[in-house]
Amino acid sequence: MTELTSMTLAEASVALGRKEVSSVDLVRACLSRVEQVQPRINCFISVEAEEALKAAEYADAELARGERRGALHGIPLAHKDMFYRAGKVSTFGSKIFRNYTPDFTSTIMARLTEARAIYLGSLNMAEFAAGPVGQNDHFGQIRNPWNTEHISGGSSSGSGAAVAARASFGSVGSDTGGSCRLPAGMCGVVGLKPTYGLVSRFGGLARCWTLDCFGPLARTARDVAMILQPIAGYDMHDPTTTRDPVPDYVAALNDDVSGLKVAVPCNHLYPDVDPHLKPLLAAALDNLKDLGCEIVELDIPDPERTYDLTNVINKAEAAALHDEWLRSRPDDYSISVRARLEAGYFIPATRYIQAQRLRPRFLEEFCTAVLSRADVLFTPVTSILVPRIEEANISRSADAPRIIDAVTRCTRWVSYLGLPALSVPCGFSELGLPVGFQLIGRPHNEATMLRLADAYQSVTDWHTRVPPM
Amino acid sequence: MGDRQLKIDAKLIQEEAAQKHGILLSEQRAAELAQEVNRLNSATAEAAKAIDLNDDPTVFTATLRQLKR
Protein backbone atom coordinates (compact mmCIF):
# COMPACT_ATOMS: atom_id res chain seq x y z
CA MET A 1 0.00 0.00 0.00
CA THR A 2 1.26 3.49 -0.83
CA GLU A 3 0.70 6.71 1.07
CA LEU A 4 -1.75 7.72 -1.62
CA THR A 5 -4.09 4.76 -1.16
CA SER A 6 -3.96 5.19 2.60
CA MET A 7 -5.79 8.49 2.22
CA THR A 8 -9.54 8.61 2.59
CA LEU A 9 -11.58 9.79 -0.35
CA ALA A 10 -12.05 13.16 1.40
CA GLU A 11 -8.30 13.52 1.95
CA ALA A 12 -7.55 12.57 -1.65
CA SER A 13 -10.09 15.11 -2.83
CA VAL A 14 -8.44 17.87 -0.80
CA ALA A 15 -5.00 16.85 -2.07
CA LEU A 16 -6.27 16.99 -5.67
CA GLY A 17 -7.81 20.41 -5.07
CA ARG A 18 -4.48 21.69 -3.73
CA LYS A 19 -2.66 20.10 -6.67
CA GLU A 20 -0.52 18.08 -4.25
CA VAL A 21 -1.38 14.97 -6.23
CA SER A 22 -2.85 14.32 -9.65
CA SER A 23 -5.67 12.05 -10.65
CA VAL A 24 -3.14 10.01 -12.63
CA ASP A 25 -1.10 9.53 -9.43
CA LEU A 26 -4.19 8.29 -7.60
CA VAL A 27 -5.21 5.93 -10.39
CA ARG A 28 -1.69 4.49 -10.65
CA ALA A 29 -1.59 3.96 -6.88
CA CYS A 30 -4.94 2.17 -6.93
CA LEU A 31 -3.96 0.01 -9.89
CA SER A 32 -0.79 -1.00 -8.12
CA ARG A 33 -2.82 -1.88 -5.01
CA VAL A 34 -5.28 -3.89 -7.11
CA GLU A 35 -2.38 -5.97 -8.43
CA GLN A 36 -1.32 -6.70 -4.86
CA VAL A 37 -4.67 -7.62 -3.38
CA GLN A 38 -6.62 -9.17 -6.26
CA PRO A 39 -4.89 -12.58 -6.12
CA ARG A 40 -5.77 -12.84 -2.44
CA ILE A 41 -9.33 -11.50 -2.20
CA ASN A 42 -10.66 -11.68 -5.79
CA CYS A 43 -12.61 -8.43 -5.47
CA PHE A 44 -12.48 -7.36 -9.15
CA ILE A 45 -14.16 -8.90 -12.20
CA SER A 46 -12.43 -6.51 -14.58
CA VAL A 47 -9.91 -3.68 -14.28
CA GLU A 48 -9.97 -0.87 -16.84
CA ALA A 49 -6.42 0.37 -16.36
CA GLU A 50 -5.93 2.06 -19.73
CA GLU A 51 -9.31 3.78 -19.79
CA ALA A 52 -8.93 4.86 -16.17
CA LEU A 53 -5.54 6.45 -16.84
CA LYS A 54 -6.90 8.20 -19.92
CA ALA A 55 -9.87 9.53 -17.93
CA ALA A 56 -7.50 10.65 -15.17
CA GLU A 57 -5.36 12.57 -17.69
CA TYR A 58 -8.50 14.29 -18.93
CA ALA A 59 -9.60 15.07 -15.35
CA ASP A 60 -6.14 16.49 -14.58
CA ALA A 61 -6.24 18.68 -17.68
CA GLU A 62 -9.58 20.10 -16.56
CA LEU A 63 -8.21 20.75 -13.07
CA ALA A 64 -5.22 22.53 -14.59
CA ARG A 65 -7.66 24.82 -16.40
CA GLY A 66 -9.50 25.47 -13.12
CA GLU A 67 -12.51 23.45 -14.22
CA ARG A 68 -13.31 21.33 -11.18
CA ARG A 69 -16.59 19.44 -11.38
CA GLY A 70 -16.89 18.81 -7.66
CA ALA A 71 -15.40 16.81 -4.80
CA LEU A 72 -15.17 13.55 -6.77
CA HIS A 73 -13.26 15.10 -9.66
CA GLY A 74 -10.33 12.79 -10.47
CA ILE A 75 -11.10 10.25 -7.72
CA PRO A 76 -10.76 6.57 -8.75
CA LEU A 77 -13.79 4.48 -7.80
CA ALA A 78 -14.73 0.88 -8.62
CA HIS A 79 -18.30 -0.38 -8.65
CA LYS A 80 -20.36 -3.53 -8.32
CA ASP A 81 -20.58 -5.06 -11.80
CA MET A 82 -24.26 -4.29 -12.34
CA PHE A 83 -24.52 -0.64 -13.35
CA TYR A 84 -24.87 -0.26 -17.11
CA ARG A 85 -22.43 1.75 -19.22
CA ALA A 86 -23.30 1.88 -22.91
CA GLY A 87 -21.05 -0.45 -24.88
CA LYS A 88 -19.40 -1.96 -21.79
CA VAL A 89 -19.98 -5.44 -20.42
CA SER A 90 -21.99 -5.82 -17.19
CA THR A 91 -21.83 -9.42 -15.97
CA PHE A 92 -23.93 -9.20 -12.77
CA GLY A 93 -21.52 -11.85 -11.50
CA SER A 94 -23.43 -14.36 -13.63
CA LYS A 95 -22.64 -16.95 -16.27
CA ILE A 96 -25.82 -16.19 -18.20
CA PHE A 97 -24.95 -12.52 -18.76
CA ARG A 98 -21.18 -12.91 -18.89
CA ASN A 99 -21.07 -10.89 -22.12
CA TYR A 100 -24.10 -8.64 -21.67
CA THR A 101 -23.39 -5.28 -23.26
CA PRO A 102 -26.17 -2.74 -22.74
CA ASP A 103 -26.62 0.12 -25.19
CA PHE A 104 -27.49 2.69 -22.56
CA THR A 105 -25.93 4.05 -19.39
CA SER A 106 -27.34 3.92 -15.88
CA THR A 107 -28.21 7.23 -14.27
CA ILE A 108 -25.86 6.49 -11.40
CA MET A 109 -22.84 5.95 -13.69
CA ALA A 110 -23.80 8.94 -15.85
CA ARG A 111 -23.86 11.16 -12.76
CA LEU A 112 -20.53 9.86 -11.47
CA THR A 113 -18.96 10.41 -14.88
CA GLU A 114 -20.39 13.92 -14.98
CA ALA A 115 -18.79 14.48 -11.54
CA ARG A 116 -15.50 13.28 -13.17
CA ALA A 117 -15.06 10.31 -10.86
CA ILE A 118 -12.77 7.80 -12.56
CA TYR A 119 -14.08 4.28 -13.33
CA LEU A 120 -11.32 1.98 -12.15
CA GLY A 121 -13.04 -1.34 -12.78
CA SER A 122 -16.01 -3.60 -12.13
CA LEU A 123 -16.23 -5.42 -8.84
CA ASN A 124 -17.06 -9.01 -8.12
CA MET A 125 -20.43 -9.66 -6.50
CA ALA A 126 -22.85 -12.39 -5.52
CA GLU A 127 -24.39 -13.84 -8.70
CA PHE A 128 -27.33 -11.60 -9.68
CA ALA A 129 -26.90 -9.76 -6.35
CA ALA A 130 -28.57 -12.76 -4.73
CA GLY A 131 -26.57 -13.84 -1.73
CA PRO A 132 -25.28 -12.28 1.48
CA VAL A 133 -22.00 -14.18 1.85
CA GLY A 134 -19.86 -13.35 -1.20
CA GLN A 135 -19.96 -16.77 -2.82
CA ASN A 136 -19.68 -16.69 -6.62
CA ASP A 137 -19.29 -19.96 -8.51
CA HIS A 138 -18.65 -18.24 -11.86
CA PHE A 139 -16.09 -15.56 -10.96
CA GLY A 140 -14.74 -17.12 -7.77
CA GLN A 141 -15.21 -16.60 -4.08
CA ILE A 142 -14.66 -13.08 -2.79
CA ARG A 143 -12.57 -13.18 0.39
CA ASN A 144 -12.44 -10.98 3.44
CA PRO A 145 -9.28 -8.83 3.39
CA TRP A 146 -8.95 -9.13 7.18
CA ASN A 147 -8.80 -12.92 7.01
CA THR A 148 -9.11 -14.64 3.66
CA GLU A 149 -10.60 -17.77 5.22
CA HIS A 150 -13.72 -15.74 6.04
CA ILE A 151 -16.56 -14.37 3.93
CA SER A 152 -16.66 -10.78 2.76
CA GLY A 153 -20.43 -10.47 3.12
CA GLY A 154 -22.64 -9.76 0.14
CA SER A 155 -24.01 -9.17 -2.27
CA SER A 156 -21.81 -6.08 -2.87
CA SER A 157 -18.93 -8.29 -1.83
CA GLY A 158 -16.22 -6.85 -4.05
CA SER A 159 -17.22 -3.35 -2.99
CA GLY A 160 -16.68 -4.07 0.70
CA ALA A 161 -13.46 -6.02 0.09
CA ALA A 162 -11.90 -3.58 -2.41
CA VAL A 163 -12.60 -0.49 -0.31
CA ALA A 164 -11.32 -2.15 2.88
CA ALA A 165 -8.19 -3.34 1.05
CA ARG A 166 -7.50 0.23 -0.14
CA ALA A 167 -7.86 -0.76 -3.80
CA SER A 168 -10.53 1.87 -4.40
CA PHE A 169 -11.47 5.09 -2.60
CA GLY A 170 -15.12 4.11 -2.66
CA SER A 171 -17.74 2.14 -4.49
CA VAL A 172 -21.40 1.99 -5.34
CA GLY A 173 -23.25 -1.20 -4.50
CA SER A 174 -26.84 -2.29 -4.28
CA ASP A 175 -28.89 -3.20 -1.22
CA THR A 176 -32.12 -5.22 -1.33
CA GLY A 177 -31.89 -6.80 2.11
CA GLY A 178 -28.48 -5.76 3.41
CA SER A 179 -26.19 -5.99 0.38
CA CYS A 180 -24.36 -2.70 1.03
CA ARG A 181 -24.52 -2.90 4.82
CA LEU A 182 -23.37 -6.50 5.24
CA PRO A 183 -20.12 -6.38 3.22
CA ALA A 184 -19.40 -2.98 4.76
CA GLY A 185 -19.93 -4.40 8.26
CA MET A 186 -17.90 -7.55 7.60
CA CYS A 187 -15.01 -5.76 5.86
CA GLY A 188 -14.83 -2.79 8.26
CA VAL A 189 -16.03 0.07 6.06
CA VAL A 190 -19.12 2.29 5.99
CA GLY A 191 -22.08 1.22 3.81
CA LEU A 192 -25.32 3.06 3.13
CA LYS A 193 -28.70 1.79 2.06
CA PRO A 194 -30.45 5.04 1.16
CA THR A 195 -34.17 5.61 1.56
CA TYR A 196 -36.10 3.80 -1.18
CA GLY A 197 -36.48 6.36 -3.98
CA LEU A 198 -33.53 8.61 -3.10
CA VAL A 199 -31.12 7.18 -5.68
CA SER A 200 -32.19 6.29 -9.23
CA ARG A 201 -32.33 2.60 -10.08
CA PHE A 202 -32.41 3.28 -13.82
CA GLY A 203 -29.88 1.17 -15.69
CA GLY A 204 -28.90 -1.01 -12.77
CA LEU A 205 -29.58 -4.72 -12.52
CA ALA A 206 -32.83 -5.33 -10.67
CA ARG A 207 -32.90 -7.85 -7.86
CA CYS A 208 -36.35 -6.83 -6.66
CA TRP A 209 -37.79 -3.61 -8.09
CA THR A 210 -39.75 -2.51 -5.04
CA LEU A 211 -36.97 -3.11 -2.49
CA ASP A 212 -33.76 -2.29 -4.41
CA CYS A 213 -31.65 0.67 -3.30
CA PHE A 214 -28.24 1.64 -4.70
CA GLY A 215 -25.80 3.18 -2.25
CA PRO A 216 -22.14 3.97 -1.51
CA LEU A 217 -19.52 2.06 0.44
CA ALA A 218 -16.40 3.92 1.57
CA ARG A 219 -13.96 4.11 4.46
CA THR A 220 -15.68 6.93 6.32
CA ALA A 221 -19.13 8.45 6.69
CA ARG A 222 -17.74 11.64 5.11
CA ASP A 223 -16.61 9.68 2.04
CA VAL A 224 -20.04 8.06 1.79
CA ALA A 225 -21.68 11.50 1.95
CA MET A 226 -19.40 12.70 -0.86
CA ILE A 227 -20.38 9.82 -3.14
CA LEU A 228 -24.06 10.09 -2.24
CA GLN A 229 -24.21 13.79 -3.12
CA PRO A 230 -24.11 13.58 -6.92
CA ILE A 231 -26.10 10.33 -7.24
CA ALA A 232 -29.07 11.31 -5.04
CA GLY A 233 -32.23 12.96 -6.30
CA TYR A 234 -34.90 12.93 -8.96
CA ASP A 235 -34.43 11.06 -12.22
CA MET A 236 -37.06 11.17 -14.92
CA HIS A 237 -36.13 7.59 -15.87
CA ASP A 238 -37.01 6.24 -12.41
CA PRO A 239 -40.51 7.34 -11.38
CA THR A 240 -39.96 6.18 -7.79
CA THR A 241 -37.28 8.84 -7.18
CA THR A 242 -38.12 11.78 -4.98
CA ARG A 243 -38.56 15.25 -6.46
CA ASP A 244 -37.51 16.87 -3.17
CA PRO A 245 -34.30 18.94 -3.26
CA VAL A 246 -31.16 17.01 -2.31
CA PRO A 247 -29.65 18.23 0.98
CA ASP A 248 -25.97 19.15 1.21
CA TYR A 249 -24.86 15.94 2.97
CA VAL A 250 -21.25 17.02 3.39
CA ALA A 251 -22.10 20.43 4.87
CA ALA A 252 -24.56 18.75 7.26
CA LEU A 253 -21.71 16.72 8.78
CA ASN A 254 -20.61 19.85 10.61
CA ASP A 255 -23.83 20.14 12.61
CA ASP A 256 -23.70 19.22 16.29
CA VAL A 257 -24.80 15.72 17.33
CA SER A 258 -25.36 16.48 21.00
CA GLY A 259 -28.98 16.04 21.93
CA LEU A 260 -29.66 13.48 19.22
CA LYS A 261 -31.71 10.59 20.53
CA VAL A 262 -30.36 7.12 19.77
CA ALA A 263 -32.84 4.30 20.39
CA VAL A 264 -31.76 0.80 21.31
CA PRO A 265 -34.32 -1.99 20.95
CA CYS A 266 -34.99 -3.71 24.25
CA ASN A 267 -37.42 -6.38 23.06
CA HIS A 268 -35.99 -7.67 19.77
CA LEU A 269 -32.69 -8.30 17.92
CA TYR A 270 -30.31 -8.13 20.91
CA PRO A 271 -31.25 -11.46 22.56
CA ASP A 272 -29.82 -13.34 19.56
CA VAL A 273 -26.62 -11.34 19.30
CA ASP A 274 -23.38 -13.28 19.76
CA PRO A 275 -21.99 -12.50 23.22
CA HIS A 276 -18.63 -11.55 21.71
CA LEU A 277 -20.27 -8.68 19.81
CA LYS A 278 -22.13 -7.16 22.74
CA PRO A 279 -19.19 -5.40 24.46
CA LEU A 280 -18.18 -3.72 21.18
CA LEU A 281 -21.72 -2.51 20.55
CA ALA A 282 -21.97 -1.27 24.14
CA ALA A 283 -18.67 0.59 23.75
CA ALA A 284 -19.96 2.26 20.58
CA LEU A 285 -23.08 3.39 22.45
CA ASP A 286 -20.82 4.80 25.18
CA ASN A 287 -18.95 6.77 22.50
CA LEU A 288 -22.23 8.19 21.22
CA LYS A 289 -23.24 9.07 24.77
CA ASP A 290 -19.91 10.85 25.28
CA LEU A 291 -20.67 12.85 22.15
CA GLY A 292 -23.81 14.14 23.86
CA CYS A 293 -26.37 11.76 22.41
CA GLU A 294 -29.21 10.54 24.55
CA ILE A 295 -29.53 6.74 24.55
CA VAL A 296 -33.11 5.54 24.97
CA GLU A 297 -34.36 1.97 25.22
CA LEU A 298 -37.49 1.33 23.20
CA ASP A 299 -39.80 -1.53 22.33
CA ILE A 300 -39.83 -1.88 18.56
CA PRO A 301 -42.40 -3.62 16.34
CA ASP A 302 -41.40 -7.24 15.74
CA PRO A 303 -38.78 -7.33 12.93
CA GLU A 304 -39.60 -11.01 12.27
CA ARG A 305 -42.94 -10.02 10.78
CA THR A 306 -41.39 -7.58 8.32
CA TYR A 307 -38.51 -10.00 7.68
CA ASP A 308 -40.96 -12.59 6.33
CA LEU A 309 -42.83 -10.00 4.29
CA THR A 310 -39.54 -8.84 2.76
CA ASN A 311 -38.88 -12.42 1.70
CA VAL A 312 -42.33 -12.78 0.14
CA ILE A 313 -41.78 -9.67 -2.00
CA ASN A 314 -38.16 -10.47 -2.78
CA LYS A 315 -38.78 -14.05 -3.86
CA ALA A 316 -41.92 -13.33 -5.88
CA GLU A 317 -40.31 -10.49 -7.84
CA ALA A 318 -37.06 -12.39 -8.34
CA ALA A 319 -38.85 -15.45 -9.74
CA ALA A 320 -40.75 -13.20 -12.16
CA LEU A 321 -37.51 -11.46 -13.16
CA HIS A 322 -35.56 -14.68 -13.73
CA ASP A 323 -38.42 -16.79 -15.09
CA GLU A 324 -37.10 -17.10 -18.64
CA TRP A 325 -33.61 -18.23 -17.62
CA LEU A 326 -34.71 -20.37 -14.68
CA ARG A 327 -36.73 -22.41 -17.18
CA SER A 328 -34.36 -22.35 -20.15
CA ARG A 329 -30.94 -22.35 -18.45
CA PRO A 330 -31.38 -23.65 -14.89
CA ASP A 331 -27.95 -25.26 -14.82
CA ASP A 332 -26.28 -21.93 -15.58
CA TYR A 333 -27.31 -20.67 -12.13
CA SER A 334 -25.32 -21.75 -9.12
CA ILE A 335 -27.27 -24.10 -6.85
CA SER A 336 -27.38 -21.56 -4.03
CA VAL A 337 -28.85 -18.79 -6.20
CA ARG A 338 -31.39 -21.03 -7.90
CA ALA A 339 -32.46 -22.23 -4.47
CA ARG A 340 -33.05 -18.63 -3.37
CA LEU A 341 -35.17 -17.83 -6.43
CA GLU A 342 -37.37 -20.93 -6.85
CA ALA A 343 -39.72 -20.39 -3.92
CA GLY A 344 -41.06 -17.26 -5.60
CA TYR A 345 -42.94 -19.41 -8.12
CA PHE A 346 -45.21 -20.75 -5.42
CA ILE A 347 -46.12 -17.56 -3.57
CA PRO A 348 -49.67 -16.66 -4.65
CA ALA A 349 -50.17 -13.21 -6.16
CA THR A 350 -52.65 -12.47 -3.37
CA ARG A 351 -49.96 -12.99 -0.71
CA TYR A 352 -47.49 -10.83 -2.64
CA ILE A 353 -50.02 -8.01 -2.93
CA GLN A 354 -50.94 -8.31 0.73
CA ALA A 355 -47.26 -7.94 1.62
CA GLN A 356 -47.13 -4.80 -0.54
CA ARG A 357 -50.39 -3.39 0.87
CA LEU A 358 -49.01 -3.65 4.40
CA ARG A 359 -45.87 -1.62 3.66
CA PRO A 360 -47.24 1.92 4.14
CA ARG A 361 -49.13 0.81 7.25
CA PHE A 362 -46.14 -0.91 8.89
CA LEU A 363 -43.85 1.97 7.91
CA GLU A 364 -46.12 4.45 9.68
CA GLU A 365 -46.42 2.14 12.65
CA PHE A 366 -42.63 1.83 12.93
CA CYS A 367 -42.04 5.57 12.59
CA THR A 368 -44.65 6.28 15.26
CA ALA A 369 -43.32 3.64 17.66
CA VAL A 370 -39.60 4.32 17.18
CA LEU A 371 -38.58 7.22 14.95
CA SER A 372 -40.98 9.75 16.45
CA ARG A 373 -39.27 9.11 19.79
CA ALA A 374 -35.68 8.94 18.57
CA ASP A 375 -33.60 10.27 15.70
CA VAL A 376 -32.09 6.89 14.86
CA LEU A 377 -32.36 3.25 15.90
CA PHE A 378 -29.08 1.53 16.81
CA THR A 379 -28.69 -2.21 16.10
CA PRO A 380 -25.91 -4.65 15.17
CA VAL A 381 -25.27 -5.15 11.45
CA THR A 382 -25.27 -8.89 12.01
CA SER A 383 -26.02 -10.91 15.11
CA ILE A 384 -23.17 -13.36 14.42
CA LEU A 385 -19.42 -13.16 13.98
CA VAL A 386 -18.12 -13.11 10.40
CA PRO A 387 -18.44 -16.78 9.31
CA ARG A 388 -15.79 -18.85 7.62
CA ILE A 389 -16.19 -19.44 3.88
CA GLU A 390 -16.56 -23.19 4.30
CA GLU A 391 -19.35 -22.98 6.86
CA ALA A 392 -21.36 -20.50 4.74
CA ASN A 393 -21.15 -22.58 1.54
CA ILE A 394 -24.53 -24.19 0.91
CA SER A 395 -23.01 -27.04 -1.13
CA ARG A 396 -20.50 -27.98 1.54
CA SER A 397 -22.01 -27.20 4.92
CA ALA A 398 -25.24 -28.47 6.45
CA ASP A 399 -25.21 -25.43 8.71
CA ALA A 400 -25.01 -22.94 5.80
CA PRO A 401 -28.79 -22.23 5.55
CA ARG A 402 -28.90 -21.28 9.23
CA ILE A 403 -25.81 -19.07 8.87
CA ILE A 404 -27.11 -17.34 5.73
CA ASP A 405 -30.41 -16.68 7.48
CA ALA A 406 -28.65 -15.32 10.58
CA VAL A 407 -26.46 -13.01 8.50
CA THR A 408 -29.44 -10.99 7.24
CA ARG A 409 -31.61 -10.97 10.40
CA CYS A 410 -30.74 -7.40 11.36
CA THR A 411 -30.82 -5.83 7.90
CA ARG A 412 -33.46 -7.43 5.70
CA TRP A 413 -36.55 -6.22 7.56
CA VAL A 414 -35.37 -2.60 7.23
CA SER A 415 -35.59 -2.88 3.43
CA TYR A 416 -39.30 -3.69 3.69
CA LEU A 417 -39.84 -0.37 5.45
CA GLY A 418 -37.79 1.51 2.83
CA LEU A 419 -35.88 3.35 5.56
CA PRO A 420 -32.28 4.53 5.24
CA ALA A 421 -29.70 2.49 7.14
CA LEU A 422 -25.97 2.89 7.63
CA SER A 423 -23.39 0.28 8.62
CA VAL A 424 -20.47 1.67 10.65
CA PRO A 425 -17.36 -0.24 11.82
CA CYS A 426 -16.98 -0.34 15.63
CA GLY A 427 -14.19 -2.79 16.41
CA PHE A 428 -12.83 -6.25 15.81
CA SER A 429 -13.64 -9.71 17.09
CA GLU A 430 -11.05 -11.88 18.80
CA LEU A 431 -10.25 -13.38 15.39
CA GLY A 432 -9.45 -9.91 14.08
CA LEU A 433 -12.56 -9.58 11.91
CA PRO A 434 -14.59 -6.37 11.78
CA VAL A 435 -17.76 -5.73 13.76
CA GLY A 436 -20.23 -3.01 12.89
CA PHE A 437 -23.32 -1.26 14.13
CA GLN A 438 -26.28 -0.19 12.06
CA LEU A 439 -28.09 3.12 12.31
CA ILE A 440 -31.65 3.20 10.96
CA GLY A 441 -32.98 6.67 10.26
CA ARG A 442 -36.17 8.48 9.42
CA PRO A 443 -37.21 8.46 5.75
CA HIS A 444 -34.98 10.72 3.63
CA ASN A 445 -32.92 11.64 6.66
CA GLU A 446 -29.58 10.21 5.57
CA ALA A 447 -27.94 13.43 6.73
CA THR A 448 -28.55 12.72 10.43
CA MET A 449 -27.16 9.19 10.25
CA LEU A 450 -24.09 10.35 8.33
CA ARG A 451 -23.54 13.20 10.80
CA LEU A 452 -23.73 10.83 13.74
CA ALA A 453 -21.39 8.31 12.10
CA ASP A 454 -18.93 11.08 11.18
CA ALA A 455 -18.92 12.30 14.78
CA TYR A 456 -18.40 8.72 15.99
CA GLN A 457 -15.46 8.30 13.60
CA SER A 458 -13.95 11.56 14.89
CA VAL A 459 -13.53 9.96 18.33
CA THR A 460 -12.65 6.40 17.24
CA ASP A 461 -10.02 4.98 14.90
CA TRP A 462 -11.52 1.69 13.70
CA HIS A 463 -11.87 3.10 10.19
CA THR A 464 -8.15 3.89 10.02
CA ARG A 465 -7.07 0.26 10.54
CA VAL A 466 -5.70 -1.44 7.44
CA PRO A 467 -6.11 -5.16 6.70
CA PRO A 468 -2.81 -7.03 7.15
CA MET A 469 -2.29 -7.96 3.52
CA MET B 1 -62.61 -21.34 5.88
CA GLY B 2 -62.13 -18.77 8.66
CA ASP B 3 -58.57 -18.63 9.97
CA ARG B 4 -57.69 -22.12 8.76
CA GLN B 5 -54.21 -22.09 7.23
CA LEU B 6 -54.12 -23.86 3.89
CA LYS B 7 -50.97 -25.88 3.41
CA ILE B 8 -49.38 -26.68 0.09
CA ASP B 9 -47.78 -30.13 -0.03
CA ALA B 10 -44.71 -31.29 -1.92
CA LYS B 11 -46.81 -33.06 -4.54
CA LEU B 12 -48.68 -29.88 -5.41
CA ILE B 13 -45.41 -27.94 -5.60
CA GLN B 14 -43.99 -30.55 -7.95
CA GLU B 15 -47.11 -30.54 -10.16
CA GLU B 16 -47.40 -26.79 -10.23
CA ALA B 17 -43.72 -26.45 -11.08
CA ALA B 18 -44.07 -28.86 -13.98
CA GLN B 19 -47.47 -27.80 -15.32
CA LYS B 20 -47.40 -24.04 -14.80
CA HIS B 21 -43.71 -23.24 -15.06
CA GLY B 22 -42.10 -26.11 -16.97
CA ILE B 23 -39.69 -26.81 -14.12
CA LEU B 24 -38.88 -30.33 -12.95
CA LEU B 25 -38.27 -30.65 -9.22
CA SER B 26 -37.13 -33.66 -7.22
CA GLU B 27 -39.40 -34.86 -4.42
CA GLN B 28 -36.90 -33.71 -1.85
CA ARG B 29 -36.58 -30.24 -3.34
CA ALA B 30 -40.36 -29.94 -3.64
CA ALA B 31 -40.67 -30.84 0.04
CA GLU B 32 -38.12 -28.17 1.00
CA LEU B 33 -39.96 -25.59 -1.09
CA ALA B 34 -43.33 -26.59 0.39
CA GLN B 35 -41.98 -25.99 3.86
CA GLU B 36 -40.52 -22.60 2.93
CA VAL B 37 -43.58 -21.44 1.00
CA ASN B 38 -46.00 -22.56 3.70
CA ARG B 39 -44.08 -20.60 6.30
CA LEU B 40 -44.02 -17.43 4.18
CA ASN B 41 -47.66 -17.74 3.16
CA SER B 42 -48.75 -18.32 6.77
CA ALA B 43 -46.74 -15.35 8.00
CA THR B 44 -48.27 -13.13 5.33
CA ALA B 45 -51.80 -14.38 6.04
CA GLU B 46 -51.29 -13.64 9.71
CA ALA B 47 -49.94 -10.15 9.03
CA ALA B 48 -52.72 -9.51 6.53
CA LYS B 49 -55.26 -9.53 9.36
CA ALA B 50 -54.15 -5.92 9.93
CA ILE B 51 -55.13 -4.88 6.39
CA ASP B 52 -57.87 -2.29 6.07
CA LEU B 53 -60.14 -1.95 3.03
CA ASN B 54 -58.35 1.26 2.06
CA ASP B 55 -54.73 0.05 2.33
CA ASP B 56 -53.17 0.92 -1.03
CA PRO B 57 -49.72 -0.43 -1.90
CA THR B 58 -49.03 2.35 -4.40
CA VAL B 59 -48.80 5.04 -1.71
CA PHE B 60 -45.60 3.59 -0.24
CA THR B 61 -43.12 6.10 -1.69
CA ALA B 62 -45.51 8.95 -0.91
CA THR B 63 -45.68 7.71 2.67
CA LEU B 64 -41.89 7.77 2.88
CA ARG B 65 -41.94 11.40 1.74
CA GLN B 66 -44.76 12.32 4.14
CA LEU B 67 -42.88 10.85 7.07
CA LYS B 68 -39.74 12.81 6.23
CA ARG B 69 -38.90 15.37 8.89
Coordinates of C-alpha atoms in Angstrom, one line a residue, chain A residues 195-196 240-242 244 305 308-309 311-312 315 327 338-339 342-343 345-348 351 354-364 367 371-372 416-419 442-445, chain B residues 5 8 12-14 16-17 20-23 25 29 33 36-37 39-45 47-48 50-61 63-69:
Chain A
T195 CA -34.2 5.6 1.6
Y196 CA -36.1 3.8 -1.2
T240 CA -40.0 6.2 -7.8
T241 CA -37.3 8.8 -7.2
T242 CA -38.1 11.8 -5.0
D244 CA -37.5 16.9 -3.2
R305 CA -42.9 -10.0 10.8
D308 CA -41.0 -12.6 6.3
L309 CA -42.8 -10.0 4.3
N311 CA -38.9 -12.4 1.7
V312 CA -42.3 -12.8 0.1
K315 CA -38.8 -14.1 -3.9
R327 CA -36.7 -22.4 -17.2
R338 CA -31.4 -21.0 -7.9
A339 CA -32.5 -22.2 -4.5
E342 CA -37.4 -20.9 -6.9
A343 CA -39.7 -20.4 -3.9
Y345 CA -42.9 -19.4 -8.1
F346 CA -45.2 -20.7 -5.4
I347 CA -46.1 -17.6 -3.6
P348 CA -49.7 -16.7 -4.6
R351 CA -50.0 -13.0 -0.7
Q354 CA -50.9 -8.3 0.7
A355 CA -47.3 -7.9 1.6
Q356 CA -47.1 -4.8 -0.5
R357 CA -50.4 -3.4 0.9
L358 CA -49.0 -3.7 4.4
R359 CA -45.9 -1.6 3.7
P360 CA -47.2 1.9 4.1
R361 CA -49.1 0.8 7.3
F362 CA -46.1 -0.9 8.9
L363 CA -43.9 2.0 7.9
E364 CA -46.1 4.5 9.7
C367 CA -42.0 5.6 12.6
L371 CA -38.6 7.2 14.9
S372 CA -41.0 9.8 16.4
Y416 CA -39.3 -3.7 3.7
L417 CA -39.8 -0.4 5.5
G418 CA -37.8 1.5 2.8
L419 CA -35.9 3.3 5.6
R442 CA -36.2 8.5 9.4
P443 CA -37.2 8.5 5.7
H444 CA -35.0 10.7 3.6
N445 CA -32.9 11.6 6.7
Chain B
Q5 CA -54.2 -22.1 7.2
I8 CA -49.4 -26.7 0.1
L12 CA -48.7 -29.9 -5.4
I13 CA -45.4 -27.9 -5.6
Q14 CA -44.0 -30.6 -7.9
E16 CA -47.4 -26.8 -10.2
A17 CA -43.7 -26.5 -11.1
K20 CA -47.4 -24.0 -14.8
H21 CA -43.7 -23.2 -15.1
G22 CA -42.1 -26.1 -17.0
I23 CA -39.7 -26.8 -14.1
L25 CA -38.3 -30.7 -9.2
R29 CA -36.6 -30.2 -3.3
L33 CA -40.0 -25.6 -1.1
E36 CA -40.5 -22.6 2.9
V37 CA -43.6 -21.4 1.0
R39 CA -44.1 -20.6 6.3
L40 CA -44.0 -17.4 4.2
N41 CA -47.7 -17.7 3.2
S42 CA -48.7 -18.3 6.8
A43 CA -46.7 -15.3 8.0
T44 CA -48.3 -13.1 5.3
A45 CA -51.8 -14.4 6.0
A47 CA -49.9 -10.2 9.0
A48 CA -52.7 -9.5 6.5
A50 CA -54.1 -5.9 9.9
I51 CA -55.1 -4.9 6.4
D52 CA -57.9 -2.3 6.1
L53 CA -60.1 -1.9 3.0
N54 CA -58.3 1.3 2.1
D55 CA -54.7 0.0 2.3
D56 CA -53.2 0.9 -1.0
P57 CA -49.7 -0.4 -1.9
T58 CA -49.0 2.4 -4.4
V59 CA -48.8 5.0 -1.7
F60 CA -45.6 3.6 -0.2
T61 CA -43.1 6.1 -1.7
T63 CA -45.7 7.7 2.7
L64 CA -41.9 7.8 2.9
R65 CA -41.9 11.4 1.7
Q66 CA -44.8 12.3 4.1
L67 CA -42.9 10.8 7.1
K68 CA -39.7 12.8 6.2
R69 CA -38.9 15.4 8.9

